[in-house]
Short mmCIF file of C-alpha atoms in Angstrom, two decimals:
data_model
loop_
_atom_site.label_atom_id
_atom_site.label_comp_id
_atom_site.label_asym_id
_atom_site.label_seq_id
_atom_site.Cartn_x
_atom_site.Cartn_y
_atom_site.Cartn_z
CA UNK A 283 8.46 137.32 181.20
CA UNK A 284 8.21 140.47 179.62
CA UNK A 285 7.74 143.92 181.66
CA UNK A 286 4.36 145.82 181.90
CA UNK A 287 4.72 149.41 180.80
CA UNK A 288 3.99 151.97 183.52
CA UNK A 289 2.09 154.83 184.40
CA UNK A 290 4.83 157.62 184.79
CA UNK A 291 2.30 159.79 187.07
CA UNK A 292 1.66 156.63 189.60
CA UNK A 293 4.34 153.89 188.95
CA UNK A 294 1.80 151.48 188.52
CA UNK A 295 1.18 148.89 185.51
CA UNK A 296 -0.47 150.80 182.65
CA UNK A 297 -3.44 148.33 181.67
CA UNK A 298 -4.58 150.28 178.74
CA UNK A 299 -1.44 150.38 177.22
CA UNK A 300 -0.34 146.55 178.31
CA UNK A 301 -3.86 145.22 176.79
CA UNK A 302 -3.34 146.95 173.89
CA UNK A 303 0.44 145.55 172.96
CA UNK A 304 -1.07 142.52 174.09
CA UNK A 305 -3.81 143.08 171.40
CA UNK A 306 -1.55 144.09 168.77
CA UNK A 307 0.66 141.38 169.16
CA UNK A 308 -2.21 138.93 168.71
CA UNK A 309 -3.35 140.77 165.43
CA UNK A 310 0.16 140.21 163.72
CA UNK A 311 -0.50 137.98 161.22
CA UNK A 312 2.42 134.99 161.13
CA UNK A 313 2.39 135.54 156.69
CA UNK A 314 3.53 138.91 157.10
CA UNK A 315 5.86 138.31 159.88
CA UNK A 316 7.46 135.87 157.81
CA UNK A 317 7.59 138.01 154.54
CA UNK A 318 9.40 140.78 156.88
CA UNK A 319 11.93 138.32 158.37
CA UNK A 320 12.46 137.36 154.40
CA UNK A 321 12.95 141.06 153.31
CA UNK A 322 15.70 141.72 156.42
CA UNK A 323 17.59 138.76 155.37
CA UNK A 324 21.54 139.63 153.66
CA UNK A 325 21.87 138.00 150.17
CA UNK A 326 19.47 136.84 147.55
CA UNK A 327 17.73 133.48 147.33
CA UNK A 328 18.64 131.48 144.10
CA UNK A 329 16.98 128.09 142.75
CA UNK A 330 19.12 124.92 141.54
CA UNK A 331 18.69 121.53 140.32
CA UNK A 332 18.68 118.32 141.69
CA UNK A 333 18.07 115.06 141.43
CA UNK A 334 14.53 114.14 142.43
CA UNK A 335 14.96 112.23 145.95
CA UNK A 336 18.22 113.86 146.48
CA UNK A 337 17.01 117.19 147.67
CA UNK A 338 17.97 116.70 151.05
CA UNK A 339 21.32 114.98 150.73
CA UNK A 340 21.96 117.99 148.29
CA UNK A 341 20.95 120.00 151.31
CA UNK A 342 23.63 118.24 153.71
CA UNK A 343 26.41 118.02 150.87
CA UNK A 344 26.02 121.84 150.93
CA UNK A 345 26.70 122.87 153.93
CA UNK A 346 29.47 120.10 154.68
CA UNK A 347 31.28 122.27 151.34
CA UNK A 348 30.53 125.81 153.21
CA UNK A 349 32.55 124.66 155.55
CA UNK A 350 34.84 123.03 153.81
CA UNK A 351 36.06 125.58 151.62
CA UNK A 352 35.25 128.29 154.14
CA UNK A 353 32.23 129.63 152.11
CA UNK A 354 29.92 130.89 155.02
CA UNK A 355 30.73 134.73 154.56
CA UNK A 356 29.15 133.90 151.19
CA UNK A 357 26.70 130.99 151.10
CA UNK A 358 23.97 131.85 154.08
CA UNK A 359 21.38 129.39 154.00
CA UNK A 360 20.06 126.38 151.96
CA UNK A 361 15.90 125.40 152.27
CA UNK A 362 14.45 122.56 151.12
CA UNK A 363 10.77 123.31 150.32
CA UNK A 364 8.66 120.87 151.94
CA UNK A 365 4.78 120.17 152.82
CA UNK A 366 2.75 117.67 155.25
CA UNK A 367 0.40 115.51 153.95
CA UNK A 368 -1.81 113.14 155.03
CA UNK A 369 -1.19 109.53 153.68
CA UNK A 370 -3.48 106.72 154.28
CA UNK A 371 -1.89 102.98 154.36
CA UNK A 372 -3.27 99.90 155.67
CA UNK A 373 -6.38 101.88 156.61
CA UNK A 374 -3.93 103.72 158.90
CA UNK A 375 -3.85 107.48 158.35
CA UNK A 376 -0.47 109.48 158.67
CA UNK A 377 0.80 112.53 158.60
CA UNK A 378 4.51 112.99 156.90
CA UNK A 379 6.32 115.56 155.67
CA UNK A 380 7.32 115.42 151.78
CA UNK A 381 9.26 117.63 149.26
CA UNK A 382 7.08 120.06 147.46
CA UNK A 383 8.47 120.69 144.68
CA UNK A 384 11.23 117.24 143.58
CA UNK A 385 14.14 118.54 141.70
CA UNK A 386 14.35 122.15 143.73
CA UNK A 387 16.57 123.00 146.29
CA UNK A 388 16.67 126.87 147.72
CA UNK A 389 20.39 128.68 148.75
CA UNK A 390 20.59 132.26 149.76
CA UNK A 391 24.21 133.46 148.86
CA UNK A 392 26.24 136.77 147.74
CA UNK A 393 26.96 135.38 144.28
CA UNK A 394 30.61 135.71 143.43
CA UNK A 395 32.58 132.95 140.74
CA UNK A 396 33.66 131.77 143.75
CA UNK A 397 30.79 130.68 145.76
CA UNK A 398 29.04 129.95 142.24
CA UNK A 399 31.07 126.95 141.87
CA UNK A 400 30.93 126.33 145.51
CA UNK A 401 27.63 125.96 144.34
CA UNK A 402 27.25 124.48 141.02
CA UNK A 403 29.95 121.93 141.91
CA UNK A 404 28.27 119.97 144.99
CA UNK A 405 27.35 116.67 144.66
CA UNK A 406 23.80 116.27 143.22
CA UNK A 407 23.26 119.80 141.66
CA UNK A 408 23.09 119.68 138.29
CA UNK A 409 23.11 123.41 137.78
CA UNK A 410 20.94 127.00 138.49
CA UNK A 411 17.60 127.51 137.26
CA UNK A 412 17.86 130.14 134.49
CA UNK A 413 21.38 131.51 133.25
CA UNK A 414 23.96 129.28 134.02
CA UNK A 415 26.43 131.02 135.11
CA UNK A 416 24.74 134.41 135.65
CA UNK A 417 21.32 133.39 137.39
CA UNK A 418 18.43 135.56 138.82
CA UNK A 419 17.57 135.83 141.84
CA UNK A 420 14.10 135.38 143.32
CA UNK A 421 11.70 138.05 143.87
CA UNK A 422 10.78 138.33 147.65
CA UNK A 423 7.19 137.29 146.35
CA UNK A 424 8.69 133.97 144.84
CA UNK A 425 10.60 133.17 147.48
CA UNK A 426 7.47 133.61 150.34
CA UNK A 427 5.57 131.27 147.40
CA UNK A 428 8.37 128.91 148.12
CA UNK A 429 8.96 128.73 151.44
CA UNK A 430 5.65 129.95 153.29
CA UNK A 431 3.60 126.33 153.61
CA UNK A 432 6.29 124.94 155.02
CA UNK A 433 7.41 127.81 157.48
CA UNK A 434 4.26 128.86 158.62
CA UNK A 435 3.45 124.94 158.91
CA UNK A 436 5.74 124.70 161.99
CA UNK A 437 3.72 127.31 164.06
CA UNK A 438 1.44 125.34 166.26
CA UNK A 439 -0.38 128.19 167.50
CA UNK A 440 -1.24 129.12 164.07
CA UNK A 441 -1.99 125.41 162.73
CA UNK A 442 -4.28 124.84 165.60
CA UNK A 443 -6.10 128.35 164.30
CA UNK A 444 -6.47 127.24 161.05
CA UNK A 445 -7.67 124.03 162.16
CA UNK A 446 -10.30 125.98 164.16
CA UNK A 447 -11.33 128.07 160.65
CA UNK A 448 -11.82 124.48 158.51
CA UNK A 449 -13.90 123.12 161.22
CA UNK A 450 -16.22 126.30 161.64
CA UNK A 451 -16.21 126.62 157.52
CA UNK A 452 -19.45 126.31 156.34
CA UNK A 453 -20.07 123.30 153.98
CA UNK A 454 -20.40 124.36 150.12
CA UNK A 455 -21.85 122.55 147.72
CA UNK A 456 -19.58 120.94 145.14
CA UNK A 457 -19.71 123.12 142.02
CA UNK A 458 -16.25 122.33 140.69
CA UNK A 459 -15.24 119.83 137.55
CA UNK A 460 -12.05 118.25 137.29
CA UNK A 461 -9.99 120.43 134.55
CA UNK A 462 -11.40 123.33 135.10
CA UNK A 463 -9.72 126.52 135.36
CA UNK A 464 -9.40 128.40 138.49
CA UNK A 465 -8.08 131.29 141.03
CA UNK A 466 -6.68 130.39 144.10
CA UNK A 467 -7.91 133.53 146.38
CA UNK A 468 -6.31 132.43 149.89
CA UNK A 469 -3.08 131.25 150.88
CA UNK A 470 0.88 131.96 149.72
CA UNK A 471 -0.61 130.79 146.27
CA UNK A 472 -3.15 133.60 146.45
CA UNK A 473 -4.26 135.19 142.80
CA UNK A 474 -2.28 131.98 140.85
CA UNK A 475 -4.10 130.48 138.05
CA UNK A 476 -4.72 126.97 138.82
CA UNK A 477 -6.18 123.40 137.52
CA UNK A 478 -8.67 121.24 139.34
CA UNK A 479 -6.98 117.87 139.01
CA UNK A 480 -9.31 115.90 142.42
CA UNK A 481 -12.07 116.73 143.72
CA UNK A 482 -12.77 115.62 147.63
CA UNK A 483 -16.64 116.58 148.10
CA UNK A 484 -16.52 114.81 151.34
CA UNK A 485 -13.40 116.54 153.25
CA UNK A 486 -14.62 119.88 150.97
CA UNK A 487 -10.97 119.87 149.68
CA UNK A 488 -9.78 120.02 145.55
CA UNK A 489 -6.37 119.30 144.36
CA UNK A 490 -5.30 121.35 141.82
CA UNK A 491 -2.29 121.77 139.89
CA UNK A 492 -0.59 125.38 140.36
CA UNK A 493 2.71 126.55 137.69
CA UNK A 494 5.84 127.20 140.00
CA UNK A 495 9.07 128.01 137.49
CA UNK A 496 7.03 126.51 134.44
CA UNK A 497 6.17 123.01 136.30
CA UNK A 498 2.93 121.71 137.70
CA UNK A 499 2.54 121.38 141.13
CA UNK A 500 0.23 119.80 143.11
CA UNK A 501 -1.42 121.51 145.91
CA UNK A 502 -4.15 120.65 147.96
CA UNK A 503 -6.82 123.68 148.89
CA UNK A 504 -10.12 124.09 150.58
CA UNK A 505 -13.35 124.75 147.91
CA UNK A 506 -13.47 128.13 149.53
CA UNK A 507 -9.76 128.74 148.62
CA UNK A 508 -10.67 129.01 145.09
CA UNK A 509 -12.68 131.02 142.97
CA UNK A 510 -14.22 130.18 139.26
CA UNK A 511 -12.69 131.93 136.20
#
């Protein structure tokens, strides 16, 4: 339990000031938190290859070699990007938890030759997006793209929230056509060009198909998370 600031002139609890930390906590908004843990963090985030399904056992295989070959003054952190979804089977819905983007796996490091082919040379990795052997890192921006749905995802407080928002949304009338060109205006993909591939009139919810490092992505947005070109 945290302490109450106090009055110096009385000793007693300083309500003002308590409600208004109180307040001020409440107003942080869990995006930016994120984005500022992100921007603290040592090292830079780099993208590789893998094989689509193995993103996970790349994941494991990773870290197993860190320690192996005494790589974790180098080699921080590996993230698979992932996303929950709700599947319906046997007129059962479900809720699971998927890969986002197949073929991607995310590794903050201190690139050095050494932890490079730490790297390049686990099992399942078939190589770094970009330069081979001299990659680029991620922007902050690209790597918050990456990682934010699945992140912010695992905050309860803030899922329950949204929740709260889609149920008080007002409905909209369905002005969309699959193909057509749009904005995303809310969310980590905020200000991407995107492409209506569904449209879900009754759950007020498109699909559309959003370029991450020159692939298309699904991604699955609210008709009020989107605006017309």
């Amino acid at each position: 339990m945290s302490e109450q600031p106090l009055d110096p002139t009385t000793s007693e609890v300083d309500e003002t000031v308590a409600t208004e930390n109180e307040q001020s906590a409440e107003a942080l908004d869990p995006a930016t938190v994120l984005k500022d843990e992100l921007r603290g963090l040592y090292g830079d985030w780099y993208v590789i290859h893998s094989y689509a399904g193995y993103e996970n056992r790349v994941k494991t295989n990773l870290e197993t070699r860190i320690q192996s070959l005494n790589m974790e003054d180098y080699i921080f952190q590996i993230e698979v990007p992932m996303e929950e979804v709700t599947e319906i089977k046997n007129a059962q819905k479900k809720t699971v938890r998927r890969v986002r983007i197949p073929g991607y796996v995310l590794v903050r490091m201190e690139l050095t030759d050494e932890s490079w082919g730490a790297v390049r040379h686990t099992p399942g990795v078939t190589g770094f997006v970009g330069n081979a052997h001299q990659p680029t890192p991620l922007s902050l921006d690209e790597v918050f793209l990456m990682l934010a749905p699945s992140m912010l995802s695992d905050q309860p407080a803030e899922a329950a929230k949204a929740g709260e928002s889609a149920k008080s949304a007002p409905a909209i009338a369905v002005d969309f056509e699959v193909g057509e060109s749009v904005t995303v205006t809310d969310g980590p993909f905020e200000n991407l060009p995107a492409t209506i591939s569904e449209i879900n009139a009754e759950s007020q919810k498109l699909k559309v198909l959003v370029s991450i490092f020159g692939r298309e992505t699904p991604v699955e947005l609210a008709f009020n998370q989107v605006a017309k070109i």
